[in-house]
Amino acid sequence: MERTNVFLPTELRRRLADEARRRGRPQAELVREALERYLAEAVPERPRVVGVVDVPGMDARRAKAWVRERGRRRVARA
């Protein structure tokens, strides 16, 4: 695990401390869980395709699938 610093507005920091105290858990644990949930729901940016591709047998349906798959690979590498 790596350590990082995050600057929070005073009110958000107070709410985090209160919630951690209420649950009897470390603030860092609550922050990690919140980030995990947020990032799991984040929609990955779709790749931008510019230009025309001349590939034999490539129709619109196959092109869409190709673009989707390339986007997934890009997100998986990030």
Short mmCIF file of N, CA and C in Angstrom, two decimals:
data_model
loop_
_atom_site.label_atom_id
_atom_site.label_comp_id
_atom_site.label_asym_id
_atom_site.label_seq_id
_atom_site.Cartn_x
_atom_site.Cartn_y
_atom_site.Cartn_z
N MET A 1 0.86 -1.17 0.00
CA MET A 1 0.00 0.00 0.00
C MET A 1 0.90 1.23 0.00
N GLU A 2 0.47 2.26 -0.70
CA GLU A 2 1.24 3.50 -0.76
C GLU A 2 0.53 4.61 0.00
N ARG A 3 1.32 5.54 0.49
CA ARG A 3 0.76 6.67 1.24
C ARG A 3 0.60 7.86 0.30
N THR A 4 -0.48 8.63 0.50
CA THR A 4 -0.70 9.84 -0.27
C THR A 4 -1.33 10.89 0.63
N ASN A 5 -1.22 12.13 0.24
CA ASN A 5 -1.84 13.23 0.99
C ASN A 5 -2.97 13.81 0.16
N VAL A 6 -4.06 14.13 0.82
CA VAL A 6 -5.22 14.72 0.16
C VAL A 6 -5.65 15.93 0.97
N PHE A 7 -5.86 17.05 0.29
CA PHE A 7 -6.36 18.25 0.96
C PHE A 7 -7.88 18.25 0.87
N LEU A 8 -8.54 18.40 2.02
CA LEU A 8 -10.00 18.39 2.09
C LEU A 8 -10.50 19.70 2.65
N PRO A 9 -11.67 20.15 2.17
CA PRO A 9 -12.28 21.31 2.81
C PRO A 9 -12.57 20.97 4.28
N THR A 10 -12.54 21.97 5.12
CA THR A 10 -12.71 21.77 6.57
C THR A 10 -13.97 20.98 6.90
N GLU A 11 -15.08 21.34 6.29
CA GLU A 11 -16.35 20.67 6.59
C GLU A 11 -16.30 19.19 6.19
N LEU A 12 -15.74 18.89 5.04
CA LEU A 12 -15.64 17.50 4.60
C LEU A 12 -14.72 16.71 5.53
N ARG A 13 -13.65 17.30 5.96
CA ARG A 13 -12.72 16.66 6.90
C ARG A 13 -13.40 16.38 8.23
N ARG A 14 -14.22 17.31 8.70
CA ARG A 14 -14.96 17.12 9.94
C ARG A 14 -15.95 15.97 9.80
N ARG A 15 -16.66 15.94 8.67
CA ARG A 15 -17.64 14.87 8.45
C ARG A 15 -16.97 13.51 8.37
N LEU A 16 -15.80 13.46 7.73
CA LEU A 16 -15.04 12.21 7.65
C LEU A 16 -14.63 11.74 9.04
N ALA A 17 -14.12 12.65 9.85
CA ALA A 17 -13.70 12.30 11.21
C ALA A 17 -14.89 11.82 12.03
N ASP A 18 -16.03 12.50 11.92
CA ASP A 18 -17.23 12.10 12.65
C ASP A 18 -17.69 10.70 12.24
N GLU A 19 -17.70 10.45 10.92
CA GLU A 19 -18.16 9.15 10.42
C GLU A 19 -17.21 8.03 10.85
N ALA A 20 -15.92 8.29 10.79
CA ALA A 20 -14.94 7.28 11.21
C ALA A 20 -15.11 6.96 12.69
N ARG A 21 -15.32 7.98 13.49
CA ARG A 21 -15.54 7.79 14.93
C ARG A 21 -16.82 6.99 15.17
N ARG A 22 -17.87 7.36 14.46
CA ARG A 22 -19.17 6.69 14.62
C ARG A 22 -19.07 5.21 14.27
N ARG A 23 -18.32 4.89 13.23
CA ARG A 23 -18.19 3.50 12.78
C ARG A 23 -17.07 2.75 13.51
N GLY A 24 -16.22 3.50 14.22
CA GLY A 24 -15.09 2.86 14.89
C GLY A 24 -14.05 2.33 13.91
N ARG A 25 -13.87 3.05 12.81
CA ARG A 25 -12.92 2.63 11.76
C ARG A 25 -11.99 3.79 11.42
N PRO A 26 -10.82 3.48 10.90
CA PRO A 26 -9.88 4.55 10.53
C PRO A 26 -10.41 5.39 9.36
N GLN A 27 -10.07 6.67 9.38
CA GLN A 27 -10.48 7.56 8.29
C GLN A 27 -9.93 7.06 6.96
N ALA A 28 -8.69 6.60 6.95
CA ALA A 28 -8.07 6.13 5.71
C ALA A 28 -8.87 4.99 5.08
N GLU A 29 -9.42 4.13 5.92
CA GLU A 29 -10.21 3.01 5.42
C GLU A 29 -11.48 3.51 4.74
N LEU A 30 -12.14 4.49 5.35
CA LEU A 30 -13.35 5.06 4.75
C LEU A 30 -13.03 5.75 3.42
N VAL A 31 -11.92 6.46 3.36
CA VAL A 31 -11.52 7.14 2.13
C VAL A 31 -11.24 6.11 1.03
N ARG A 32 -10.52 5.04 1.36
CA ARG A 32 -10.23 3.99 0.36
C ARG A 32 -11.51 3.38 -0.16
N GLU A 33 -12.44 3.06 0.73
CA GLU A 33 -13.71 2.46 0.30
C GLU A 33 -14.49 3.41 -0.60
N ALA A 34 -14.53 4.69 -0.23
CA ALA A 34 -15.26 5.67 -1.04
C ALA A 34 -14.63 5.80 -2.42
N LEU A 35 -13.30 5.84 -2.49
CA LEU A 35 -12.62 5.93 -3.78
C LEU A 35 -12.86 4.68 -4.63
N GLU A 36 -12.82 3.52 -4.01
CA GLU A 36 -13.08 2.27 -4.74
C GLU A 36 -14.47 2.30 -5.36
N ARG A 37 -15.48 2.70 -4.58
CA ARG A 37 -16.85 2.77 -5.10
C ARG A 37 -16.95 3.78 -6.23
N TYR A 38 -16.37 4.95 -6.03
CA TYR A 38 -16.44 6.01 -7.04
C TYR A 38 -15.78 5.56 -8.35
N LEU A 39 -14.60 4.99 -8.25
CA LEU A 39 -13.88 4.59 -9.45
C LEU A 39 -14.52 3.39 -10.14
N ALA A 40 -15.17 2.52 -9.38
CA ALA A 40 -15.86 1.37 -9.97
C ALA A 40 -17.05 1.83 -10.82
N GLU A 41 -17.66 2.94 -10.44
CA GLU A 41 -18.83 3.45 -11.16
C GLU A 41 -18.45 4.44 -12.26
N ALA A 42 -17.21 4.89 -12.28
CA ALA A 42 -16.79 5.89 -13.27
C ALA A 42 -16.86 5.30 -14.68
N VAL A 43 -17.36 6.07 -15.60
CA VAL A 43 -17.48 5.64 -16.99
C VAL A 43 -16.17 5.98 -17.69
N PRO A 44 -15.51 4.96 -18.26
CA PRO A 44 -14.25 5.25 -18.94
C PRO A 44 -14.49 6.11 -20.18
N GLU A 45 -13.53 6.96 -20.46
CA GLU A 45 -13.64 7.81 -21.64
C GLU A 45 -13.55 6.94 -22.88
N ARG A 46 -14.47 7.18 -23.82
CA ARG A 46 -14.45 6.42 -25.06
C ARG A 46 -13.33 6.94 -25.94
N PRO A 47 -12.66 6.03 -26.63
CA PRO A 47 -11.59 6.47 -27.52
C PRO A 47 -12.14 7.31 -28.66
N ARG A 48 -11.35 8.27 -29.08
CA ARG A 48 -11.75 9.12 -30.20
C ARG A 48 -11.17 8.53 -31.47
N VAL A 49 -12.01 8.34 -32.45
CA VAL A 49 -11.57 7.79 -33.72
C VAL A 49 -11.67 8.89 -34.76
N VAL A 50 -10.58 9.12 -35.46
CA VAL A 50 -10.55 10.14 -36.49
C VAL A 50 -10.06 9.50 -37.78
N GLY A 51 -10.74 9.82 -38.87
CA GLY A 51 -10.29 9.33 -40.16
C GLY A 51 -11.11 8.17 -40.65
N VAL A 52 -10.68 7.63 -41.76
CA VAL A 52 -11.37 6.53 -42.42
C VAL A 52 -10.43 5.34 -42.44
N VAL A 53 -10.99 4.17 -42.17
CA VAL A 53 -10.20 2.95 -42.18
C VAL A 53 -10.67 2.10 -43.34
N ASP A 54 -9.76 1.63 -44.14
CA ASP A 54 -10.09 0.76 -45.26
C ASP A 54 -9.61 -0.64 -44.94
N VAL A 55 -10.48 -1.39 -44.27
CA VAL A 55 -10.15 -2.76 -43.88
C VAL A 55 -11.17 -3.68 -44.52
N PRO A 56 -10.73 -4.65 -45.32
CA PRO A 56 -11.68 -5.58 -45.95
C PRO A 56 -12.54 -6.27 -44.90
N GLY A 57 -13.83 -6.33 -45.14
CA GLY A 57 -14.76 -7.00 -44.24
C GLY A 57 -15.18 -6.19 -43.03
N MET A 58 -14.69 -4.97 -42.89
CA MET A 58 -15.04 -4.13 -41.73
C MET A 58 -16.31 -3.36 -42.05
N ASP A 59 -17.39 -3.70 -41.34
CA ASP A 59 -18.63 -2.95 -41.49
C ASP A 59 -18.87 -2.16 -40.21
N ALA A 60 -19.96 -1.42 -40.16
CA ALA A 60 -20.23 -0.55 -39.00
C ALA A 60 -20.33 -1.35 -37.70
N ARG A 61 -20.97 -2.51 -37.75
CA ARG A 61 -21.14 -3.33 -36.55
C ARG A 61 -19.77 -3.80 -36.04
N ARG A 62 -18.94 -4.30 -36.94
CA ARG A 62 -17.61 -4.77 -36.54
C ARG A 62 -16.74 -3.60 -36.07
N ALA A 63 -16.89 -2.46 -36.71
CA ALA A 63 -16.11 -1.28 -36.32
C ALA A 63 -16.45 -0.86 -34.90
N LYS A 64 -17.76 -0.87 -34.56
CA LYS A 64 -18.17 -0.51 -33.19
C LYS A 64 -17.55 -1.47 -32.17
N ALA A 65 -17.61 -2.76 -32.47
CA ALA A 65 -17.03 -3.75 -31.55
C ALA A 65 -15.53 -3.55 -31.42
N TRP A 66 -14.86 -3.25 -32.52
CA TRP A 66 -13.41 -3.01 -32.51
C TRP A 66 -13.06 -1.82 -31.62
N VAL A 67 -13.83 -0.73 -31.78
CA VAL A 67 -13.58 0.48 -30.98
C VAL A 67 -13.84 0.20 -29.51
N ARG A 68 -14.92 -0.51 -29.19
CA ARG A 68 -15.22 -0.84 -27.79
C ARG A 68 -14.09 -1.65 -27.18
N GLU A 69 -13.62 -2.66 -27.90
CA GLU A 69 -12.55 -3.52 -27.39
C GLU A 69 -11.26 -2.73 -27.18
N ARG A 70 -10.91 -1.87 -28.09
CA ARG A 70 -9.71 -1.05 -27.94
C ARG A 70 -9.84 -0.14 -26.72
N GLY A 71 -11.02 0.38 -26.48
CA GLY A 71 -11.25 1.22 -25.31
C GLY A 71 -11.05 0.46 -24.02
N ARG A 72 -11.53 -0.78 -23.98
CA ARG A 72 -11.36 -1.61 -22.78
C ARG A 72 -9.89 -1.90 -22.52
N ARG A 73 -9.15 -2.20 -23.57
CA ARG A 73 -7.72 -2.47 -23.40
C ARG A 73 -7.01 -1.24 -22.88
N ARG A 74 -7.38 -0.08 -23.41
CA ARG A 74 -6.74 1.17 -23.00
C ARG A 74 -7.01 1.43 -21.52
N VAL A 75 -8.25 1.20 -21.09
CA VAL A 75 -8.62 1.43 -19.69
C VAL A 75 -7.90 0.41 -18.80
N ALA A 76 -7.81 -0.84 -19.25
CA ALA A 76 -7.18 -1.88 -18.45
C ALA A 76 -5.69 -1.60 -18.23
N ARG A 77 -5.04 -0.96 -19.21
CA ARG A 77 -3.62 -0.64 -19.07
C ARG A 77 -3.39 0.55 -18.17
N ALA A 78 -4.37 1.42 -18.05
CA ALA A 78 -4.18 2.67 -17.30
C ALA A 78 -4.06 2.43 -15.82
#
